Amino acid sequence: MAHAGTLEIKNLNKQYTVKGEPLPVLENISLSIKPGEFVSIVGSSGCGKSTLLRLVIGLEQEYQGEILLDGKRIVGTSLDRGIVFQEHRLFPWLTVEQNVGVGLLNADLSPAQKKKTVDEHIALVGLKGFETAYPYQLSGGMSQRVAIARALVNRPEVLLLDEPFGALDALTRSHLQQELQRIWEAEGITAILVTHDVEEAVYLGDRVVVMQPRPGRIKRIVDVPLPRSRDRGSYAFSQIKDDVLSEFSDTPHSDVKLVTPQESLGANWQFAW
Amino acid sequence: MTTSTISSDASLPQLRRFDWRGLVLPAGFLLVWALVTALGWVNTKLIPPPQAVLSTAVSFIGKAQFFNGLGASLWRDLAGFAIGSLAGVVFGALLGVSRWAGRIVGPTFHTLKHIALFAWLPLISTWLGQGDAAKVLFIGLSAFYPVALGALEGVHGIARSQLEVARVYGFGRVQLLFKLILPGASPQILAGLHLALIYAWLATIGAEYLLAKSGPGIGDAVIQGKAAFDVPLVIFGMLLIGLVGALFNQIANRIEARLLRWRDARH
């Protein structure tokens, strides 16, 4: 079994430069994730949650502060971190087993070991029998399973998930959430899930990190002390879900003044005159 | 671009069963041809009857001149195709991968490609004469452009998101080339190769016409037929040239469909 990584983010700041002006994307993010923990990050679009994930995987490099995996600063991509993107990003010219094998291209294993590990992970995501299928022959949910297998095949210390089920239909999504939980438990791995689906965040996470936009900051961290597998219909579950949702619902009140129909009607009349 | 339409058609013939309706027009043409020549409605010196072409074909196929000619033409064609398309893949891929090469070489390349292919012939024959070297160079040039353009288009079409996958899994330069760039660009490269195969055959015949008096070849045979006013031989030569071209096209279709079987057939 993989060794689960400890991830520490300390005073992380990140900015882009847009037309010569610095645009802060992430501000003062500090988050410490225990080995084997499942952390969900929720936030509306533009809160920098995907940028945070891209920094942890190493696809974005420049930042202030520290991102440490097992105490070592993260520099670039590495096989000790796996990622599943929102789109499956499989290579269409490779079969399922070849796509999973892409993860092991640079692994220090013999061909026989690689074959065995690939087979194990195809079985883990429930795709036995589809080894030689091409991506165009798979449904969206199956393609995402292959992407999960590819991300896990190196037995990384941390699995990063960037809205992995965002493009799937509701039924497939809830089924894959269960599957992901099973896989996470089987692998005993540290996982970070970025999503805009609060129910998904609460269903899967040990903790839910709520982020707010412009610039991206951590607003609150909500613990989910429910045993697994969680019942989405239970009272305790919906209480936590409502608690997280309340972090979003209060923003419009403070930021946006509601316009009553009468007021707008009057404004229209005035405009007509 | 024309290359992409060719590649999407390429997967179809294998899926479709042979449709005999396509033979109606040639059969009808053959019938009219036989009829008008038999009834003496046309000057049979200029338009010989089909059976004259057939008997010329039968006697010509028996001669060593036929095999030497066809063999020489095919050899030149394939040599030029191999050299030109290999150079095309390397050049096009390099132009697509390297921003530096794209900036420096790109504008010149995109201008030079507008020089009509046959406009190169005077220069080539001045340098290399009228022998096989000149012909193979000319055929190579005809194959080079479509392949280079296809490779360039294919490499440019590779998604950033897939390059990120390569970075996540630590691809080295060689892995990047052979595991992502070349397979990713393969539909356009194959479409370019397909065009190149057709262009190379046209160039083979064209070179034999225009760089005449230079050894055997199937185009050469047609020219001799014309000189001797042997119209059946001219027609047979034309048919043979067309047949070889169609055969190349069929082979290319098969290979393309086989190599691109990972693509959705409805693509």
Coordinates of C-alpha atoms in Angstrom, one line a residue:
Chain A
M1 CA 0.0 0.0 0.0
A2 CA 1.0 3.5 -0.7
H3 CA 2.6 5.7 1.9
A4 CA 0.0 8.5 2.6
G5 CA 1.6 12.0 2.4
T6 CA 1.4 14.9 4.8
L7 CA 0.6 18.1 3.0
E8 CA 1.3 21.5 4.5
I9 CA 0.5 24.8 3.0
K10 CA 1.8 27.8 4.8
N11 CA 1.0 31.4 4.1
L12 CA 0.5 30.7 0.4
N13 CA 0.1 33.7 -1.9
K14 CA -0.3 33.6 -5.6
Q15 CA -0.8 36.3 -8.2
Y16 CA -1.1 36.6 -11.9
T17 CA 0.0 39.7 -13.8
V18 CA -2.8 41.0 -16.1
K19 CA -1.8 43.9 -18.3
G20 CA 1.1 44.8 -16.1
E21 CA -1.1 44.9 -13.0
P22 CA -0.7 42.2 -10.3
L23 CA -3.9 40.3 -9.8
P24 CA -4.0 38.4 -6.5
V25 CA -5.5 34.9 -7.0
L26 CA -4.8 33.3 -3.7
E27 CA -4.2 35.1 -0.4
N28 CA -2.7 33.8 2.8
I29 CA -3.8 30.2 2.4
S30 CA -2.7 28.0 5.3
L31 CA -3.9 24.4 5.5
S32 CA -2.4 21.3 7.0
I33 CA -3.6 17.9 5.8
K34 CA -2.9 14.7 7.7
P35 CA -1.8 11.5 6.1
G36 CA -4.8 9.6 4.8
E37 CA -7.1 12.5 5.2
F38 CA -9.8 13.4 2.7
V39 CA -10.2 17.2 2.4
S40 CA -12.8 18.8 0.2
I41 CA -12.4 22.4 -1.0
V42 CA -15.6 24.2 -2.1
G43 CA -16.0 27.6 -3.5
S44 CA -17.7 29.5 -6.3
S45 CA -15.9 29.8 -9.6
G46 CA -13.1 32.3 -9.5
C47 CA -12.1 31.6 -5.8
G48 CA -8.8 30.1 -6.9
K49 CA -9.5 26.5 -5.8
S50 CA -8.3 25.0 -9.1
T51 CA -5.2 27.2 -9.0
L52 CA -4.5 25.9 -5.5
L53 CA -4.7 22.4 -6.9
R54 CA -2.5 23.2 -9.8
L55 CA 0.1 24.6 -7.4
V56 CA 0.1 21.4 -5.4
I57 CA 0.4 19.2 -8.5
G58 CA 3.2 21.4 -9.7
L59 CA 1.7 22.6 -13.0
E60 CA 2.0 26.2 -11.7
Q61 CA 5.3 27.1 -10.2
E62 CA 5.5 30.7 -9.0
Y63 CA 4.1 31.5 -5.6
Q64 CA 5.0 33.0 -2.3
G65 CA 4.9 30.9 0.9
E66 CA 5.4 27.2 1.3
I67 CA 3.8 24.0 0.0
L68 CA 5.4 21.0 1.7
L69 CA 4.8 17.4 1.0
D70 CA 6.2 15.3 3.9
G71 CA 8.3 18.4 4.9
K72 CA 9.8 18.9 1.4
R73 CA 9.0 21.8 -0.7
I74 CA 7.1 21.0 -3.9
V75 CA 9.0 21.8 -7.1
G76 CA 7.3 20.9 -10.4
T77 CA 5.3 17.7 -11.1
S78 CA 6.3 14.4 -9.6
L79 CA 5.0 10.8 -9.6
D80 CA 4.3 11.1 -5.8
R81 CA 1.3 13.2 -6.6
G82 CA -1.6 12.1 -8.9
I83 CA -4.3 14.2 -10.4
V84 CA -7.7 13.7 -12.0
F85 CA -8.9 16.6 -14.0
Q86 CA -12.5 17.6 -14.8
E87 CA -12.1 16.3 -18.3
H88 CA -10.7 12.8 -18.4
R89 CA -7.7 13.8 -20.6
L90 CA -7.1 10.3 -21.8
F91 CA -5.0 9.8 -25.0
P92 CA -7.6 8.8 -27.6
W93 CA -5.1 6.7 -29.5
L94 CA -4.4 4.4 -26.5
T95 CA -6.6 1.6 -25.1
V96 CA -7.8 1.6 -21.5
E97 CA -4.8 -0.4 -20.3
Q98 CA -2.3 1.7 -22.3
N99 CA -3.8 4.9 -20.9
V100 CA -3.4 3.6 -17.4
G101 CA 0.1 2.5 -18.3
V102 CA 1.0 6.1 -19.2
G103 CA 1.1 6.7 -15.5
L104 CA 3.8 4.1 -15.2
L105 CA 5.9 5.1 -18.2
N106 CA 8.6 6.5 -15.9
A107 CA 8.1 4.2 -13.0
D108 CA 10.9 2.1 -11.8
L109 CA 9.2 -1.3 -12.4
S110 CA 9.8 -4.2 -14.7
P111 CA 7.3 -4.7 -17.6
A112 CA 5.7 -7.6 -15.8
Q113 CA 5.3 -5.6 -12.6
K114 CA 3.8 -2.7 -14.7
K115 CA 1.3 -5.1 -16.4
K116 CA 0.3 -6.5 -13.0
T117 CA -0.1 -3.0 -11.4
V118 CA -2.1 -1.7 -14.4
D119 CA -4.4 -4.8 -14.2
E120 CA -4.9 -4.3 -10.5
H121 CA -5.9 -0.7 -11.0
I122 CA -8.3 -1.4 -13.8
A123 CA -10.0 -3.9 -11.5
L124 CA -9.9 -1.3 -8.7
V125 CA -12.0 1.1 -10.7
G126 CA -14.3 -1.7 -11.9
L127 CA -13.3 -1.8 -15.6
K128 CA -12.3 -5.4 -15.9
G129 CA -13.1 -6.5 -19.4
F130 CA -12.6 -3.1 -20.9
E131 CA -8.8 -3.3 -21.1
T132 CA -8.6 -3.0 -24.9
A133 CA -11.4 -0.5 -25.4
Y134 CA -10.6 2.9 -26.9
P135 CA -11.7 6.1 -25.1
Y136 CA -14.3 6.9 -27.8
Q137 CA -16.1 3.6 -26.9
L138 CA -16.4 4.6 -23.2
S139 CA -19.1 6.7 -21.5
G140 CA -18.1 9.8 -19.6
G141 CA -18.2 8.0 -16.2
M142 CA -16.1 5.1 -17.5
S143 CA -13.5 7.5 -19.0
Q144 CA -13.3 9.2 -15.6
R145 CA -12.7 5.8 -13.9
V146 CA -9.8 5.2 -16.3
A147 CA -8.4 8.7 -15.4
I148 CA -8.7 7.7 -11.7
A149 CA -6.8 4.5 -12.3
R150 CA -4.1 6.4 -14.3
A151 CA -3.7 8.8 -11.4
L152 CA -3.5 6.0 -8.8
V153 CA -1.3 3.5 -10.7
N154 CA 1.9 5.0 -9.4
R155 CA 0.7 4.7 -5.9
P156 CA 1.1 8.4 -5.2
E157 CA 1.1 9.8 -1.7
V158 CA -1.5 12.4 -2.5
L159 CA -4.4 12.2 -4.9
L160 CA -5.7 15.5 -6.3
L161 CA -9.2 15.7 -7.8
D162 CA -10.1 18.9 -9.7
E163 CA -13.9 18.8 -10.1
P164 CA -13.6 15.2 -11.4
F165 CA -17.4 14.5 -11.7
G166 CA -18.4 18.0 -12.7
A167 CA -19.2 17.1 -16.3
L168 CA -21.2 13.9 -15.4
D169 CA -24.9 13.4 -15.1
A170 CA -26.4 13.3 -11.5
L171 CA -26.8 9.5 -11.3
T172 CA -23.3 8.7 -12.6
R173 CA -21.9 11.4 -10.3
S174 CA -23.4 10.0 -7.1
H175 CA -22.3 6.5 -8.1
L176 CA -18.8 7.6 -8.8
Q177 CA -18.7 9.5 -5.5
Q178 CA -19.4 6.2 -3.7
E179 CA -16.8 4.5 -5.8
L180 CA -14.2 7.2 -5.1
Q181 CA -14.8 6.7 -1.3
R182 CA -14.3 3.0 -1.7
I183 CA -11.1 3.5 -3.7
W184 CA -9.8 6.1 -1.3
E185 CA -10.3 3.7 1.7
A186 CA -8.8 0.8 -0.2
E187 CA -5.6 2.8 -1.1
G188 CA -5.3 4.6 2.2
I189 CA -4.2 7.7 0.4
T190 CA -4.3 11.4 1.2
A191 CA -6.9 13.1 -1.0
I192 CA -7.9 16.6 -1.9
L193 CA -11.1 17.2 -3.8
V194 CA -11.9 20.5 -5.4
T195 CA -15.6 20.9 -6.2
H196 CA -18.4 23.4 -6.4
D197 CA -20.9 20.7 -5.3
V198 CA -21.4 21.2 -1.5
E199 CA -23.2 17.8 -1.1
E200 CA -20.2 16.1 -2.8
A201 CA -17.8 17.9 -0.6
V202 CA -19.6 16.9 2.6
Y203 CA -20.2 13.3 1.4
L204 CA -16.5 12.7 0.7
G205 CA -14.6 15.0 3.0
D206 CA -13.2 14.6 6.5
R207 CA -13.1 18.3 6.4
V208 CA -14.7 20.8 4.1
V209 CA -12.6 24.0 3.3
V210 CA -14.9 26.8 2.2
M211 CA -13.2 29.4 0.0
Q212 CA -14.3 32.8 -1.0
P213 CA -13.3 34.7 -4.2
R214 CA -11.4 37.8 -5.2
P215 CA -8.8 37.1 -3.9
G216 CA -9.2 33.5 -3.1
R217 CA -9.1 33.0 0.7
I218 CA -10.1 30.3 3.2
K219 CA -13.3 31.5 4.7
R220 CA -14.0 28.6 7.1
I221 CA -13.1 24.9 7.6
V222 CA -16.0 22.7 8.6
D223 CA -15.4 19.3 10.2
V224 CA -17.5 16.3 9.0
P225 CA -17.5 13.9 11.9
L226 CA -19.9 11.4 10.3
P227 CA -19.0 7.7 10.0
R228 CA -18.7 6.3 6.5
S229 CA -20.6 5.4 4.3
R230 CA -22.6 8.5 4.8
D231 CA -26.3 8.7 4.4
R232 CA -27.1 11.8 2.3
G233 CA -30.7 11.7 3.6
S234 CA -29.8 11.7 7.3
Y235 CA -30.5 14.7 9.5
A236 CA -26.9 15.0 10.6
F237 CA -25.7 15.1 7.0
S238 CA -28.1 17.8 5.9
Q239 CA -27.3 19.9 9.0
I240 CA -23.6 19.9 8.0
K241 CA -24.6 20.5 4.4
D242 CA -26.8 23.5 5.4
D243 CA -24.0 24.8 7.6
V244 CA -21.6 24.8 4.6
L245 CA -24.3 26.2 2.3
S246 CA -24.9 29.1 4.7
E247 CA -21.4 30.3 4.1
F248 CA -22.5 31.0 0.5
S249 CA -26.0 32.3 1.0
D250 CA -24.9 35.2 3.2
T251 CA -22.7 36.8 0.6
P252 CA -25.4 38.2 -1.6
H253 CA -27.0 39.9 1.4
S254 CA -24.0 41.9 2.2
D255 CA -22.7 42.5 -1.4
V256 CA -25.8 43.0 -3.5
K257 CA -28.8 45.2 -2.7
L258 CA -32.0 43.5 -3.7
V259 CA -34.1 45.5 -6.1
T260 CA -37.8 45.2 -5.6
P261 CA -40.1 44.9 -8.6
Q262 CA -41.8 48.2 -7.8
E263 CA -38.6 50.1 -7.8
S264 CA -37.5 48.7 -11.1
L265 CA -40.9 49.4 -12.6
G266 CA -40.6 53.0 -11.5
A267 CA -37.2 53.2 -13.0
N268 CA -38.5 52.0 -16.3
W269 CA -41.2 54.6 -16.4
Q270 CA -38.7 57.3 -15.7
F271 CA -36.5 56.0 -18.4
A272 CA -39.4 56.1 -20.8
W273 CA -40.1 59.8 -20.1
Chain B
M1 CA -8.2 22.5 -44.9
T2 CA -8.5 19.9 -47.5
T3 CA -6.3 17.4 -45.6
S4 CA -8.9 17.0 -42.9
T5 CA -11.7 16.1 -45.2
I6 CA -9.6 13.4 -46.8
S7 CA -8.7 11.9 -43.5
S8 CA -12.4 11.7 -42.4
D9 CA -13.4 10.0 -45.7
A10 CA -10.6 7.5 -45.3
S11 CA -12.3 5.4 -42.7
L12 CA -15.5 5.0 -44.6
P13 CA -14.7 2.7 -47.5
Q14 CA -13.9 -0.2 -45.1
L15 CA -17.3 0.2 -43.4
R16 CA -19.3 0.5 -46.5
R17 CA -20.1 -2.5 -48.6
F18 CA -19.2 -2.3 -52.3
D19 CA -21.9 -0.5 -54.2
W20 CA -22.3 -1.8 -57.8
R21 CA -24.2 1.3 -58.8
G22 CA -20.8 3.0 -59.1
L23 CA -20.0 0.8 -62.1
V24 CA -23.1 2.1 -64.1
L25 CA -21.4 5.1 -65.5
P26 CA -18.1 3.4 -66.7
A27 CA -20.1 0.5 -68.2
G28 CA -22.4 3.0 -70.0
F29 CA -19.4 4.9 -71.3
L30 CA -17.7 1.7 -72.5
L31 CA -20.9 0.8 -74.3
V32 CA -21.3 4.1 -76.1
W33 CA -17.6 4.0 -77.0
A34 CA -17.9 0.6 -78.5
L35 CA -21.1 1.6 -80.3
V36 CA -19.9 4.8 -81.9
T37 CA -16.6 3.2 -83.1
A38 CA -18.4 0.1 -84.4
L39 CA -20.9 2.2 -86.3
G40 CA -18.2 4.3 -87.8
W41 CA -19.6 7.6 -86.4
V42 CA -16.1 8.8 -85.5
N43 CA -12.7 8.7 -87.0
T44 CA -11.2 5.5 -85.6
K45 CA -7.7 6.8 -86.1
L46 CA -8.4 9.4 -83.5
I47 CA -10.8 7.3 -81.3
P48 CA -9.9 3.7 -81.7
P49 CA -12.4 1.0 -80.6
P50 CA -12.1 -0.5 -77.1
Q51 CA -11.0 -3.8 -78.5
A52 CA -8.0 -2.1 -80.2
V53 CA -7.0 -0.7 -76.9
L54 CA -7.5 -4.2 -75.3
S55 CA -5.3 -5.9 -77.9
T56 CA -2.6 -3.3 -77.6
A57 CA -2.8 -3.8 -73.8
V58 CA -2.5 -7.6 -74.2
S59 CA 0.5 -7.4 -76.5
F60 CA 2.2 -4.6 -74.6
I61 CA 1.8 -6.3 -71.2
G62 CA 3.8 -9.2 -72.7
K63 CA 6.8 -7.1 -73.6
A64 CA 9.8 -6.4 -71.4
Q65 CA 9.4 -2.7 -72.2
F66 CA 6.1 -2.7 -70.2
F67 CA 7.6 -4.2 -67.0
N68 CA 10.8 -2.1 -67.2
G69 CA 8.7 1.0 -67.7
L70 CA 6.2 0.3 -65.0
G71 CA 9.0 -0.9 -62.6
A72 CA 11.1 2.2 -63.3
S73 CA 8.1 4.5 -62.7
L74 CA 7.1 2.8 -59.5
W75 CA 10.6 2.8 -58.2
R76 CA 11.1 6.5 -58.8
D77 CA 7.7 7.2 -57.3
L78 CA 8.3 5.3 -54.1
A79 CA 11.8 6.6 -53.7
G80 CA 10.7 10.2 -54.1
F81 CA 7.7 9.6 -51.9
A82 CA 9.8 8.0 -49.1
I83 CA 12.4 10.8 -49.2
G84 CA 9.9 13.6 -49.5
S85 CA 7.5 12.4 -46.9
L86 CA 10.2 11.6 -44.3
A87 CA 11.6 15.1 -44.8
G88 CA 8.1 16.5 -44.6
V89 CA 7.3 14.8 -41.2
V90 CA 10.6 15.9 -39.7
F91 CA 10.3 19.4 -41.0
G92 CA 6.6 19.9 -40.2
A93 CA 6.9 18.5 -36.7
L94 CA 10.0 20.6 -36.0
L95 CA 8.2 23.7 -37.2
G96 CA 5.2 22.8 -35.0
V97 CA 7.2 22.0 -31.9
S98 CA 9.8 24.8 -31.8
R99 CA 8.5 28.3 -31.5
W100 CA 11.9 29.5 -32.6
A101 CA 11.8 27.4 -35.8
G102 CA 8.3 28.6 -36.4
R103 CA 9.3 32.2 -36.2
I104 CA 12.4 31.9 -38.4
V105 CA 11.5 29.3 -41.0
G106 CA 7.7 29.5 -41.0
P107 CA 7.2 32.7 -43.1
T108 CA 9.7 31.5 -45.7
F109 CA 8.1 28.1 -45.9
H110 CA 4.6 29.4 -46.2
T111 CA 5.7 31.7 -49.0
L112 CA 7.7 29.1 -50.9
K113 CA 4.9 26.6 -50.9
H114 CA 3.0 28.8 -53.2
I115 CA 5.5 28.2 -56.0
A116 CA 3.7 25.9 -58.3
L117 CA 5.3 22.5 -58.2
F118 CA 6.1 22.3 -61.9
A119 CA 7.8 25.7 -61.7
W120 CA 10.6 24.0 -59.9
L121 CA 11.4 21.7 -62.9
P122 CA 13.5 24.1 -65.0
L123 CA 15.7 24.8 -62.0
I124 CA 16.0 21.1 -61.1
S125 CA 16.8 20.1 -64.6
T126 CA 19.4 22.8 -64.8
W127 CA 21.1 21.5 -61.7
L128 CA 20.6 17.8 -62.0
G129 CA 19.9 17.2 -65.7
Q130 CA 17.1 15.0 -66.8
G131 CA 18.1 11.7 -65.1
D132 CA 16.6 9.8 -62.2
A133 CA 18.2 12.2 -59.6
A134 CA 16.2 15.1 -61.0
K135 CA 13.0 13.1 -61.2
V136 CA 13.3 11.7 -57.7
L137 CA 14.0 15.1 -56.3
F138 CA 11.0 16.5 -58.1
I139 CA 8.8 13.7 -56.8
G140 CA 10.2 14.2 -53.3
L141 CA 9.3 17.8 -53.4
S142 CA 5.7 17.0 -54.5
A143 CA 5.4 14.7 -51.5
F144 CA 7.1 17.0 -49.1
Y145 CA 4.6 19.9 -49.0
P146 CA 1.4 18.0 -48.0
V147 CA 3.2 15.9 -45.4
A148 CA 5.0 19.0 -43.9
L149 CA 1.7 20.9 -43.8
G150 CA -0.1 18.0 -42.3
A151 CA 2.5 17.4 -39.6
L152 CA 2.5 21.2 -38.8
E153 CA -1.3 21.3 -38.5
G154 CA -1.3 18.1 -36.4
V155 CA 1.3 19.3 -34.0
H156 CA -0.4 22.6 -33.6
G157 CA -3.7 20.8 -32.9
I158 CA -2.3 19.0 -29.8
A159 CA -4.2 20.3 -26.8
R160 CA -2.5 22.1 -23.9
S161 CA -4.4 19.9 -21.6
Q162 CA -2.7 16.8 -23.0
L163 CA 0.7 18.4 -22.7
E164 CA -0.1 18.9 -19.0
V165 CA -0.8 15.2 -18.7
A166 CA 2.6 14.6 -20.1
R167 CA 4.2 16.9 -17.5
V168 CA 2.3 15.2 -14.7
Y169 CA 3.7 11.9 -15.7
G170 CA 7.2 13.2 -16.1
F171 CA 7.6 12.6 -19.9
G172 CA 11.1 13.2 -21.2
R173 CA 11.7 14.9 -24.6
V174 CA 11.8 11.6 -26.5
Q175 CA 8.6 10.3 -24.7
L176 CA 6.9 13.6 -25.5
L177 CA 7.7 13.1 -29.2
F178 CA 6.8 9.5 -29.5
K179 CA 4.1 9.1 -26.9
L180 CA 2.2 12.3 -27.4
I181 CA 3.2 14.6 -30.3
L182 CA 3.5 12.1 -33.2
P183 CA 0.5 9.9 -32.2
G184 CA -1.5 13.1 -31.5
A185 CA -0.7 14.5 -34.9
S186 CA -1.0 11.2 -36.7
P187 CA -4.5 11.8 -38.3
Q188 CA -3.2 14.9 -40.0
I189 CA 0.2 13.4 -40.8
L190 CA -1.6 10.4 -42.4
A191 CA -3.9 12.7 -44.3
G192 CA -0.8 14.5 -45.6
L193 CA 0.9 11.1 -46.5
H194 CA -2.2 10.1 -48.4
L195 CA -2.2 13.3 -50.4
A196 CA 1.6 12.9 -50.9
L197 CA 1.1 9.4 -52.3
I198 CA -1.3 10.8 -55.0
Y199 CA 0.8 13.9 -55.7
A200 CA 4.0 11.8 -56.0
W201 CA 2.4 9.6 -58.7
L202 CA 1.2 12.7 -60.6
A203 CA 4.7 14.1 -60.3
T204 CA 6.2 10.8 -61.5
I205 CA 4.2 10.9 -64.7
G206 CA 4.7 14.7 -65.0
A207 CA 8.5 14.3 -64.7
E208 CA 8.6 11.7 -67.4
Y209 CA 6.7 13.9 -69.7
L210 CA 8.7 17.0 -69.0
L211 CA 12.1 15.5 -68.5
A212 CA 11.9 13.4 -71.6
K213 CA 14.4 11.2 -73.3
S214 CA 15.6 9.8 -70.0
G215 CA 15.2 6.1 -69.6
P216 CA 12.2 3.9 -69.3
G217 CA 8.9 4.8 -67.6
I218 CA 5.2 4.4 -68.0
G219 CA 4.8 8.1 -69.0
D220 CA 7.7 7.6 -71.5
A221 CA 5.7 4.7 -73.1
V222 CA 2.8 7.0 -73.6
I223 CA 5.0 9.7 -75.2
Q224 CA 6.4 7.1 -77.6
G225 CA 2.8 6.0 -78.4
K226 CA 2.0 9.6 -79.2
A227 CA 5.1 10.0 -81.4
A228 CA 4.1 6.9 -83.4
F229 CA 0.5 8.0 -83.5
D230 CA -0.5 4.9 -81.7
V231 CA -3.6 6.1 -80.1
P232 CA -4.6 2.7 -78.5
L233 CA -1.2 2.7 -76.7
V234 CA -1.8 6.3 -75.5
I235 CA -5.2 5.4 -74.1
F236 CA -3.9 2.2 -72.5
G237 CA -1.1 4.2 -70.9
M238 CA -3.6 6.7 -69.5
L239 CA -5.8 3.9 -68.1
L240 CA -2.8 2.2 -66.5
I241 CA -1.6 5.5 -64.9
G242 CA -5.1 6.0 -63.5
L243 CA -5.3 2.4 -62.3
V244 CA -2.0 2.6 -60.4
G245 CA -3.1 5.9 -58.9
A246 CA -6.5 4.4 -57.8
L247 CA -4.6 1.4 -56.3
F248 CA -2.3 3.7 -54.3
N249 CA -5.4 5.5 -53.0
Q250 CA -7.0 2.2 -52.0
I251 CA -3.9 1.1 -50.2
A252 CA -3.6 4.4 -48.4
N253 CA -7.3 4.2 -47.4
R254 CA -6.7 0.8 -45.9
I255 CA -3.6 1.7 -44.0
E256 CA -5.2 4.9 -42.7
A257 CA -8.3 3.2 -41.5
R258 CA -6.2 0.6 -39.7
L259 CA -3.9 3.1 -38.0
L260 CA -6.7 5.4 -37.0
R261 CA -9.1 2.7 -35.7
W262 CA -8.9 4.5 -32.3
R263 CA -11.0 7.2 -33.8
D264 CA -14.8 7.2 -33.6
A265 CA -16.0 5.9 -37.0
R266 CA -18.7 8.6 -36.9
H267 CA -16.0 11.2 -36.6

